[in-house]
Each structure stands twice: as structure tokens, then as C-alpha cells.
Amino acid sequence: MTNLFGEFFGTMVLIIFGGGVVANCLLSKSKAEGSGWFVIVTGWAMAVMLGVFSAIATGAPQADLNPAVTFAKTFLGVYEPGHAIMTMIAEIAGGIAGAVIVWLAFLPHWEVTEDKGAKLAIFCTGPAIRNTFANLLCEIIATAMLIIGIFVIFSKSVGTLAPGFGPYLVGMLVWALGLSLGGPTGYALNPARDLGPRIAHAILPIAGKGDSDWGYAWIPVVGPMAGAGLGVFICKMAGVL
């Protein structure tokens, strides 16, 4: 149970900072309105770092914050299937909770923001060009690189990292992914990061919101899970694992 709470809490922190930076940049009359992509991807990198630290501090030493990462580690025997499923549920619940807190933090700004798409983008991802195959492929590739990056950073060949340095490097990895591969789909990489807040968007009384784009919602779930499996396969073939 301590592990599950840590994953819930860490994912909640991830979304508070990650969703928060998007809200800061997109919502009308925010002091950071219009700050742009570089601010958003930097905020998400810091969100990952702080989420990992938070998960570890509250009892989740794996600090996955991401069902795709949990899925990848299940292939390696870190989790039993039942434990993996419960961990994924805790992560999605943390995503919902974090999104609710972001909504509360920017409460007066939703009503004065006319763009329904911008409001949705604070909670979940969407494609720049809507093409099912291309969008799915991008999420698979980006998530595979996330998994490869994580396993490379913590590989035996790299050696033991100083305490606290690992979360910082994972944050830098996510920063690089956003800068390099984030443009086509918004680099979900993480079903909990997308599905949890999307559920929150659907159920919250957000002023002037549109629909939650459920037709696209399967891509940032299936893509990252497939990418995780691909990442593990590549790491095994390359001798990283």
C-alpha cells in the first residue's frame, strides 16, 4: 500500500507541475500567457523530476509515475501482474487528482478563456495533424526512446549514480523528448498523464469547456504501452539489460 500511495502522490505532483505549466502558458490573463513551447517542455521536465522525488519520498522506490514504465518493468520481473495493474490504477488516479488541483489553481481563468481546445490541452494531448497511424507511430517511437533512455541511464555500464541524481537525469530525458519528438502529438508518453487528466476534464465543471476528444484518447494509451514493449525488446537486443 505504501508503494501504491507513493505512485499516486508522485503522479499527482507530476500533473500539478506539468498541467500547471500548460495552463500558465495557455489560459487567458495568466501572467505567463503565450510563453510558448520551450517553457512548456521545460516545465514538464521539472514536473517529472519533482514527481519522481515525491514518489520515492512517499514510499514508491520505483517511482514509475507511468503505466508504460510499470509495464516495461513487469517484463523484467520487477512487478507481478496483479501488483502492476494496481500500480497503474494508482498512477491514473494520481493523474486525475493532479488535474483537479490544476483546475482549482487557475479557477477564474477558465471562464475568460474562449479557446476550448486550449482548455483541453491543459489536461491531455492532441495531435498537430490528425492522422491515426502517424500519431500512434509517433507515440510508440517517443515512448520507446523514453524506456531506452531510462534503462540506459540506470544501466550497469553507466555505473552507480550519486543519490538523487537519477531523477534529475530522467527529467532531462523527458525535456529532450519534448524538444525533439514532442511536436507531432504533444508527447504523452504516459497513459496516466493523458487518461487521468482527460477523465478529470470530462467530469469537472470547467467553464466553457468542449468535449474531451475521446475518439483520440486510445492513442496516448496504446501507443505508450506498445512503445514500452518495444523499448524493452531493443534494450535486451542491445545488451543494455
PDB file of C-alpha atoms in Angstrom:
ATOM      1  CA  MET A   1       0.000   0.000   0.000  1.00  0.00           C
ATOM      2  CA  THR A   2       2.898   2.372   0.684  1.00  0.00           C
ATOM      3  CA  ASN A   3       4.154   1.762  -2.846  1.00  0.00           C
ATOM      4  CA  LEU A   4       0.706   2.489  -4.287  1.00  0.00           C
ATOM      5  CA  PHE A   5       0.370   5.730  -2.338  1.00  0.00           C
ATOM      6  CA  GLY A   6       3.823   6.810  -3.481  1.00  0.00           C
ATOM      7  CA  GLU A   7       2.895   6.214  -7.125  1.00  0.00           C
ATOM      8  CA  PHE A   8      -0.385   8.070  -6.624  1.00  0.00           C
ATOM      9  CA  PHE A   9       1.282  11.007  -4.885  1.00  0.00           C
ATOM     10  CA  GLY A  10       4.196  11.223  -7.303  1.00  0.00           C
ATOM     11  CA  THR A  11       1.893  11.179 -10.327  1.00  0.00           C
ATOM     12  CA  MET A  12      -0.293  13.836  -8.724  1.00  0.00           C
ATOM     13  CA  VAL A  13       2.768  16.059  -8.271  1.00  0.00           C
ATOM     14  CA  LEU A  14       3.790  15.348 -11.877  1.00  0.00           C
ATOM     15  CA  ILE A  15       0.446  16.603 -13.176  1.00  0.00           C
ATOM     16  CA  ILE A  16       0.260  19.611 -10.848  1.00  0.00           C
ATOM     17  CA  PHE A  17       3.516  20.934 -12.263  1.00  0.00           C
ATOM     18  CA  GLY A  18       3.085  19.586 -15.811  1.00  0.00           C
ATOM     19  CA  GLY A  19      -0.529  20.557 -16.314  1.00  0.00           C
ATOM     20  CA  GLY A  20       0.185  23.725 -14.398  1.00  0.00           C
ATOM     21  CA  VAL A  21       2.830  24.951 -16.826  1.00  0.00           C
ATOM     22  CA  VAL A  22       0.499  24.354 -19.773  1.00  0.00           C
ATOM     23  CA  ALA A  23      -2.302  26.240 -18.004  1.00  0.00           C
ATOM     24  CA  ASN A  24       0.107  29.044 -17.204  1.00  0.00           C
ATOM     25  CA  CYS A  25       1.030  29.397 -20.873  1.00  0.00           C
ATOM     26  CA  LEU A  26      -2.401  28.927 -22.463  1.00  0.00           C
ATOM     27  CA  LEU A  27      -5.085  30.395 -20.213  1.00  0.00           C
ATOM     28  CA  SER A  28      -6.176  33.966 -20.814  1.00  0.00           C
ATOM     29  CA  LYS A  29      -4.892  36.652 -18.456  1.00  0.00           C
ATOM     30  CA  SER A  30      -2.310  34.345 -16.898  1.00  0.00           C
ATOM     31  CA  LYS A  31       0.908  36.285 -16.399  1.00  0.00           C
ATOM     32  CA  ALA A  32       2.713  33.608 -18.435  1.00  0.00           C
ATOM     33  CA  GLU A  33       0.205  33.548 -21.302  1.00  0.00           C
ATOM     34  CA  GLY A  34       1.927  32.975 -24.631  1.00  0.00           C
ATOM     35  CA  SER A  35       5.244  31.854 -23.137  1.00  0.00           C
ATOM     36  CA  GLY A  36       5.489  29.042 -25.663  1.00  0.00           C
ATOM     37  CA  TRP A  37       6.724  25.523 -26.253  1.00  0.00           C
ATOM     38  CA  PHE A  38      10.142  25.861 -24.641  1.00  0.00           C
ATOM     39  CA  VAL A  39       8.603  26.911 -21.331  1.00  0.00           C
ATOM     40  CA  ILE A  40       6.093  24.059 -21.535  1.00  0.00           C
ATOM     41  CA  VAL A  41       8.650  21.312 -22.197  1.00  0.00           C
ATOM     42  CA  THR A  42      10.951  22.716 -19.510  1.00  0.00           C
ATOM     43  CA  GLY A  43       8.091  22.757 -17.013  1.00  0.00           C
ATOM     44  CA  TRP A  44       7.249  19.147 -17.859  1.00  0.00           C
ATOM     45  CA  ALA A  45      10.885  18.108 -17.365  1.00  0.00           C
ATOM     46  CA  MET A  46      10.869  19.652 -13.903  1.00  0.00           C
ATOM     47  CA  ALA A  47       7.474  18.080 -13.243  1.00  0.00           C
ATOM     48  CA  VAL A  48       8.895  14.620 -13.923  1.00  0.00           C
ATOM     49  CA  MET A  49      11.895  15.249 -11.688  1.00  0.00           C
ATOM     50  CA  LEU A  50       9.740  16.524  -8.816  1.00  0.00           C
ATOM     51  CA  GLY A  51       7.223  13.731  -9.291  1.00  0.00           C
ATOM     52  CA  VAL A  52       9.936  11.081  -9.090  1.00  0.00           C
ATOM     53  CA  PHE A  53      11.411  12.637  -5.950  1.00  0.00           C
ATOM     54  CA  SER A  54       7.915  12.831  -4.426  1.00  0.00           C
ATOM     55  CA  ALA A  55       7.114   9.196  -5.204  1.00  0.00           C
ATOM     56  CA  ILE A  56      10.368   7.969  -3.682  1.00  0.00           C
ATOM     57  CA  ALA A  57       9.895  10.112  -0.582  1.00  0.00           C
ATOM     58  CA  THR A  58       6.376   8.743  -0.019  1.00  0.00           C
ATOM     59  CA  GLY A  59       7.194   5.059  -0.338  1.00  0.00           C
ATOM     60  CA  ALA A  60       7.481   4.137  -4.027  1.00  0.00           C
ATOM     61  CA  PRO A  61      11.146   3.355  -4.739  1.00  0.00           C
ATOM     62  CA  GLN A  62      10.469   2.507  -8.403  1.00  0.00           C
ATOM     63  CA  ALA A  63       8.781   5.907  -8.905  1.00  0.00           C
ATOM     64  CA  ASP A  64       7.350   4.950 -12.301  1.00  0.00           C
ATOM     65  CA  LEU A  65       4.536   7.559 -12.425  1.00  0.00           C
ATOM     66  CA  ASN A  66       3.682   5.957 -15.741  1.00  0.00           C
ATOM     67  CA  PRO A  67       1.835   2.718 -16.612  1.00  0.00           C
ATOM     68  CA  ALA A  68       4.099   2.294 -19.642  1.00  0.00           C
ATOM     69  CA  VAL A  69       7.178   2.273 -17.404  1.00  0.00           C
ATOM     70  CA  THR A  70       5.432  -0.089 -14.988  1.00  0.00           C
ATOM     71  CA  PHE A  71       4.525  -2.328 -17.944  1.00  0.00           C
ATOM     72  CA  ALA A  72       8.136  -2.353 -19.140  1.00  0.00           C
ATOM     73  CA  LYS A  73       9.411  -3.308 -15.691  1.00  0.00           C
ATOM     74  CA  THR A  74       6.852  -6.109 -15.471  1.00  0.00           C
ATOM     75  CA  PHE A  75       8.662  -7.780 -18.398  1.00  0.00           C
ATOM     76  CA  LEU A  76      11.789  -7.719 -16.232  1.00  0.00           C
ATOM     77  CA  GLY A  77      10.125  -9.267 -13.175  1.00  0.00           C
ATOM     78  CA  VAL A  78      10.019  -6.093 -11.073  1.00  0.00           C
ATOM     79  CA  TYR A  79       6.246  -6.493 -10.680  1.00  0.00           C
ATOM     80  CA  GLU A  80       3.855  -9.404 -10.526  1.00  0.00           C
ATOM     81  CA  PRO A  81       0.917  -8.837 -12.925  1.00  0.00           C
ATOM     82  CA  GLY A  82      -1.563  -8.070 -10.135  1.00  0.00           C
ATOM     83  CA  HIS A  83       0.782  -5.596  -8.481  1.00  0.00           C
ATOM     84  CA  ALA A  84       1.481  -3.966 -11.840  1.00  0.00           C
ATOM     85  CA  ILE A  85      -2.233  -3.445 -12.508  1.00  0.00           C
ATOM     86  CA  MET A  86      -2.790  -1.908  -9.064  1.00  0.00           C
ATOM     87  CA  THR A  87       0.223   0.356  -9.590  1.00  0.00           C
ATOM     88  CA  MET A  88      -1.160   1.533 -12.931  1.00  0.00           C
ATOM     89  CA  ILE A  89      -4.538   2.290 -11.342  1.00  0.00           C
ATOM     90  CA  ALA A  90      -2.829   4.315  -8.607  1.00  0.00           C
ATOM     91  CA  GLU A  91      -0.920   6.278 -11.253  1.00  0.00           C
ATOM     92  CA  ILE A  92      -4.080   7.086 -13.214  1.00  0.00           C
ATOM     93  CA  ALA A  93      -5.833   8.138 -10.002  1.00  0.00           C
ATOM     94  CA  GLY A  94      -2.909  10.434  -9.245  1.00  0.00           C
ATOM     95  CA  GLY A  95      -3.298  11.923 -12.710  1.00  0.00           C
ATOM     96  CA  ILE A  96      -6.955  12.687 -12.011  1.00  0.00           C
ATOM     97  CA  ALA A  97      -6.155  14.260  -8.642  1.00  0.00           C
ATOM     98  CA  GLY A  98      -3.361  16.406 -10.045  1.00  0.00           C
ATOM     99  CA  ALA A  99      -5.609  17.696 -12.837  1.00  0.00           C
ATOM    100  CA  VAL A 100      -8.303  18.668 -10.343  1.00  0.00           C
ATOM    101  CA  ILE A 101      -5.735  20.696  -8.403  1.00  0.00           C
ATOM    102  CA  VAL A 102      -4.597  22.471 -11.591  1.00  0.00           C
ATOM    103  CA  TRP A 103      -8.233  23.355 -12.320  1.00  0.00           C
ATOM    104  CA  LEU A 104      -8.609  24.811  -8.837  1.00  0.00           C
ATOM    105  CA  ALA A 105      -5.337  26.747  -9.026  1.00  0.00           C
ATOM    106  CA  PHE A 106      -6.485  28.586 -12.183  1.00  0.00           C
ATOM    107  CA  LEU A 107     -10.161  28.786 -11.273  1.00  0.00           C
ATOM    108  CA  PRO A 108     -11.041  32.295 -12.565  1.00  0.00           C
ATOM    109  CA  HIS A 109      -9.119  31.840 -15.818  1.00  0.00           C
ATOM    110  CA  TRP A 110     -11.282  29.128 -17.371  1.00  0.00           C
ATOM    111  CA  GLU A 111     -14.259  31.428 -17.817  1.00  0.00           C
ATOM    112  CA  VAL A 112     -12.260  34.184 -19.536  1.00  0.00           C
ATOM    113  CA  THR A 113     -10.538  31.732 -21.908  1.00  0.00           C
ATOM    114  CA  GLU A 114     -12.605  31.237 -25.064  1.00  0.00           C
ATOM    115  CA  ASP A 115     -10.455  28.588 -26.745  1.00  0.00           C
ATOM    116  CA  LYS A 116     -11.954  25.183 -25.870  1.00  0.00           C
ATOM    117  CA  GLY A 117      -9.023  23.375 -27.465  1.00  0.00           C
ATOM    118  CA  ALA A 118      -6.554  25.233 -25.269  1.00  0.00           C
ATOM    119  CA  LYS A 119      -8.520  24.223 -22.200  1.00  0.00           C
ATOM    120  CA  LEU A 120      -8.430  20.582 -23.253  1.00  0.00           C
ATOM    121  CA  ALA A 121      -4.678  20.792 -23.994  1.00  0.00           C
ATOM    122  CA  ILE A 122      -4.052  21.629 -20.344  1.00  0.00           C
ATOM    123  CA  PHE A 123      -5.431  18.236 -19.391  1.00  0.00           C
ATOM    124  CA  CYS A 124      -4.367  15.916 -22.191  1.00  0.00           C
ATOM    125  CA  THR A 125      -2.600  15.655 -25.517  1.00  0.00           C
ATOM    126  CA  GLY A 126      -3.817  16.017 -29.072  1.00  0.00           C
ATOM    127  CA  PRO A 127      -2.153  15.747 -32.485  1.00  0.00           C
ATOM    128  CA  ALA A 128      -0.876  18.665 -34.519  1.00  0.00           C
ATOM    129  CA  ILE A 129      -2.014  16.796 -37.647  1.00  0.00           C
ATOM    130  CA  ARG A 130      -4.740  14.219 -37.025  1.00  0.00           C
ATOM    131  CA  ASN A 131      -3.558  11.016 -38.668  1.00  0.00           C
ATOM    132  CA  THR A 132      -4.247   7.855 -36.701  1.00  0.00           C
ATOM    133  CA  PHE A 133      -1.326   5.786 -37.967  1.00  0.00           C
ATOM    134  CA  ALA A 134       1.195   8.634 -37.771  1.00  0.00           C
ATOM    135  CA  ASN A 135       0.012   9.734 -34.329  1.00  0.00           C
ATOM    136  CA  LEU A 136       0.203   6.183 -32.969  1.00  0.00           C
ATOM    137  CA  LEU A 137       3.625   5.635 -34.537  1.00  0.00           C
ATOM    138  CA  CYS A 138       4.987   8.843 -33.019  1.00  0.00           C
ATOM    139  CA  GLU A 139       3.819   7.842 -29.536  1.00  0.00           C
ATOM    140  CA  ILE A 140       5.340   4.369 -29.958  1.00  0.00           C
ATOM    141  CA  ILE A 141       8.695   5.800 -31.064  1.00  0.00           C
ATOM    142  CA  ALA A 142       8.799   8.508 -28.393  1.00  0.00           C
ATOM    143  CA  THR A 143       7.870   6.104 -25.593  1.00  0.00           C
ATOM    144  CA  ALA A 144      10.366   3.517 -26.795  1.00  0.00           C
ATOM    145  CA  MET A 145      13.035   6.218 -26.521  1.00  0.00           C
ATOM    146  CA  LEU A 146      11.801   7.059 -23.015  1.00  0.00           C
ATOM    147  CA  ILE A 147      12.164   3.427 -21.925  1.00  0.00           C
ATOM    148  CA  ILE A 148      15.539   3.043 -23.651  1.00  0.00           C
ATOM    149  CA  GLY A 149      16.729   6.272 -22.049  1.00  0.00           C
ATOM    150  CA  ILE A 150      15.672   5.181 -18.569  1.00  0.00           C
ATOM    151  CA  PHE A 151      17.317   1.773 -18.840  1.00  0.00           C
ATOM    152  CA  VAL A 152      20.481   3.265 -20.322  1.00  0.00           C
ATOM    153  CA  ILE A 153      20.753   5.890 -17.560  1.00  0.00           C
ATOM    154  CA  PHE A 154      20.436   3.230 -14.858  1.00  0.00           C
ATOM    155  CA  SER A 155      22.427   0.522 -16.650  1.00  0.00           C
ATOM    156  CA  LYS A 156      25.344  -1.300 -15.065  1.00  0.00           C
ATOM    157  CA  SER A 157      27.650   0.009 -17.775  1.00  0.00           C
ATOM    158  CA  VAL A 158      26.929   3.603 -16.777  1.00  0.00           C
ATOM    159  CA  GLY A 159      27.541   2.722 -13.145  1.00  0.00           C
ATOM    160  CA  THR A 160      26.038   3.724  -9.836  1.00  0.00           C
ATOM    161  CA  LEU A 161      24.678   7.249  -9.795  1.00  0.00           C
ATOM    162  CA  ALA A 162      25.013   9.622  -6.873  1.00  0.00           C
ATOM    163  CA  PRO A 163      21.888   9.690  -4.659  1.00  0.00           C
ATOM    164  CA  GLY A 164      19.268  11.999  -6.116  1.00  0.00           C
ATOM    165  CA  PHE A 165      20.968  12.319  -9.493  1.00  0.00           C
ATOM    166  CA  GLY A 166      18.810   9.715 -11.257  1.00  0.00           C
ATOM    167  CA  PRO A 167      15.541  11.702 -11.049  1.00  0.00           C
ATOM    168  CA  TYR A 168      17.340  14.750 -12.406  1.00  0.00           C
ATOM    169  CA  LEU A 169      18.605  12.776 -15.410  1.00  0.00           C
ATOM    170  CA  VAL A 170      15.143  11.322 -16.087  1.00  0.00           C
ATOM    171  CA  GLY A 171      13.790  14.878 -16.076  1.00  0.00           C
ATOM    172  CA  MET A 172      16.441  15.826 -18.614  1.00  0.00           C
ATOM    173  CA  LEU A 173      15.442  12.816 -20.722  1.00  0.00           C
ATOM    174  CA  VAL A 174      11.815  13.980 -20.792  1.00  0.00           C
ATOM    175  CA  TRP A 175      12.994  17.515 -21.599  1.00  0.00           C
ATOM    176  CA  ALA A 176      14.925  16.131 -24.594  1.00  0.00           C
ATOM    177  CA  LEU A 177      11.930  14.088 -25.725  1.00  0.00           C
ATOM    178  CA  GLY A 178       9.691  17.136 -25.629  1.00  0.00           C
ATOM    179  CA  LEU A 179      12.169  19.251 -27.551  1.00  0.00           C
ATOM    180  CA  SER A 180      12.914  16.579 -30.153  1.00  0.00           C
ATOM    181  CA  LEU A 181       9.805  14.416 -30.581  1.00  0.00           C
ATOM    182  CA  GLY A 182       7.028  16.335 -28.846  1.00  0.00           C
ATOM    183  CA  GLY A 183       5.673  18.365 -31.743  1.00  0.00           C
ATOM    184  CA  PRO A 184       3.515  15.834 -33.626  1.00  0.00           C
ATOM    185  CA  THR A 185       1.370  14.591 -30.722  1.00  0.00           C
ATOM    186  CA  GLY A 186       2.344  16.522 -27.608  1.00  0.00           C
ATOM    187  CA  TYR A 187       4.447  13.561 -26.389  1.00  0.00           C
ATOM    188  CA  ALA A 188       2.036  11.858 -23.995  1.00  0.00           C
ATOM    189  CA  LEU A 189       4.486   9.002 -23.291  1.00  0.00           C
ATOM    190  CA  ASN A 190       2.350   8.114 -20.316  1.00  0.00           C
ATOM    191  CA  PRO A 191      -1.254   6.805 -20.146  1.00  0.00           C
ATOM    192  CA  ALA A 192      -1.665   8.178 -16.618  1.00  0.00           C
ATOM    193  CA  ARG A 193      -0.520  11.625 -17.736  1.00  0.00           C
ATOM    194  CA  ASP A 194      -3.140  11.644 -20.514  1.00  0.00           C
ATOM    195  CA  LEU A 195      -6.035   9.423 -19.461  1.00  0.00           C
ATOM    196  CA  GLY A 196      -6.195  10.597 -15.838  1.00  0.00           C
ATOM    197  CA  PRO A 197      -6.453  14.323 -16.637  1.00  0.00           C
ATOM    198  CA  ARG A 198      -8.759  13.589 -19.599  1.00  0.00           C
ATOM    199  CA  ILE A 199     -11.161  11.920 -17.183  1.00  0.00           C
ATOM    200  CA  ALA A 200     -10.875  14.983 -14.927  1.00  0.00           C
ATOM    201  CA  HIS A 201     -11.654  17.241 -17.898  1.00  0.00           C
ATOM    202  CA  ALA A 202     -14.748  15.172 -18.638  1.00  0.00           C
ATOM    203  CA  ILE A 203     -16.160  15.281 -15.096  1.00  0.00           C
ATOM    204  CA  LEU A 204     -15.127  18.730 -13.840  1.00  0.00           C
ATOM    205  CA  PRO A 205     -17.464  21.726 -14.254  1.00  0.00           C
ATOM    206  CA  ILE A 206     -14.914  23.653 -16.318  1.00  0.00           C
ATOM    207  CA  ALA A 207     -16.401  26.908 -17.581  1.00  0.00           C
ATOM    208  CA  GLY A 208     -16.860  26.902 -21.347  1.00  0.00           C
ATOM    209  CA  LYS A 209     -15.181  23.563 -21.981  1.00  0.00           C
ATOM    210  CA  GLY A 210     -15.659  21.472 -25.103  1.00  0.00           C
ATOM    211  CA  ASP A 211     -15.655  17.703 -25.455  1.00  0.00           C
ATOM    212  CA  SER A 212     -12.810  15.551 -24.135  1.00  0.00           C
ATOM    213  CA  ASP A 213     -11.849  14.120 -27.568  1.00  0.00           C
ATOM    214  CA  TRP A 214     -12.445  10.501 -26.581  1.00  0.00           C
ATOM    215  CA  GLY A 215     -12.016   9.442 -30.198  1.00  0.00           C
ATOM    216  CA  TYR A 216      -8.301  10.190 -29.906  1.00  0.00           C
ATOM    217  CA  ALA A 217      -7.907   9.067 -26.286  1.00  0.00           C
ATOM    218  CA  TRP A 218      -6.871   5.480 -27.083  1.00  0.00           C
ATOM    219  CA  ILE A 219      -3.717   6.598 -28.938  1.00  0.00           C
ATOM    220  CA  PRO A 220      -1.893   8.063 -25.898  1.00  0.00           C
ATOM    221  CA  VAL A 221      -2.709   4.825 -24.051  1.00  0.00           C
ATOM    222  CA  VAL A 222      -1.998   2.140 -26.644  1.00  0.00           C
ATOM    223  CA  GLY A 223       0.973   3.963 -28.192  1.00  0.00           C
ATOM    224  CA  PRO A 224       2.961   4.302 -24.963  1.00  0.00           C
ATOM    225  CA  MET A 225       2.205   0.739 -23.880  1.00  0.00           C
ATOM    226  CA  ALA A 226       3.365  -0.611 -27.263  1.00  0.00           C
ATOM    227  CA  GLY A 227       6.392   1.679 -27.145  1.00  0.00           C
ATOM    228  CA  ALA A 228       7.285   0.345 -23.721  1.00  0.00           C
ATOM    229  CA  GLY A 229       7.330  -3.212 -25.010  1.00  0.00           C
ATOM    230  CA  LEU A 230       9.418  -2.149 -27.991  1.00  0.00           C
ATOM    231  CA  GLY A 231      11.841  -0.283 -25.738  1.00  0.00           C
ATOM    232  CA  VAL A 232      12.390  -3.354 -23.572  1.00  0.00           C
ATOM    233  CA  PHE A 233      12.962  -5.513 -26.663  1.00  0.00           C
ATOM    234  CA  ILE A 234      15.543  -3.087 -28.074  1.00  0.00           C
ATOM    235  CA  CYS A 235      17.348  -2.837 -24.741  1.00  0.00           C
ATOM    236  CA  LYS A 236      17.554  -6.620 -24.492  1.00  0.00           C
ATOM    237  CA  MET A 237      18.811  -6.939 -28.069  1.00  0.00           C
ATOM    238  CA  ALA A 238      21.403  -4.189 -27.477  1.00  0.00           C
ATOM    239  CA  GLY A 239      22.682  -5.777 -24.270  1.00  0.00           C
ATOM    240  CA  VAL A 240      21.544  -2.934 -22.031  1.00  0.00           C
ATOM    241  CA  LEU A 241      19.505  -5.327 -19.859  1.00  0.00           C
TER     242      LEU A 241
END
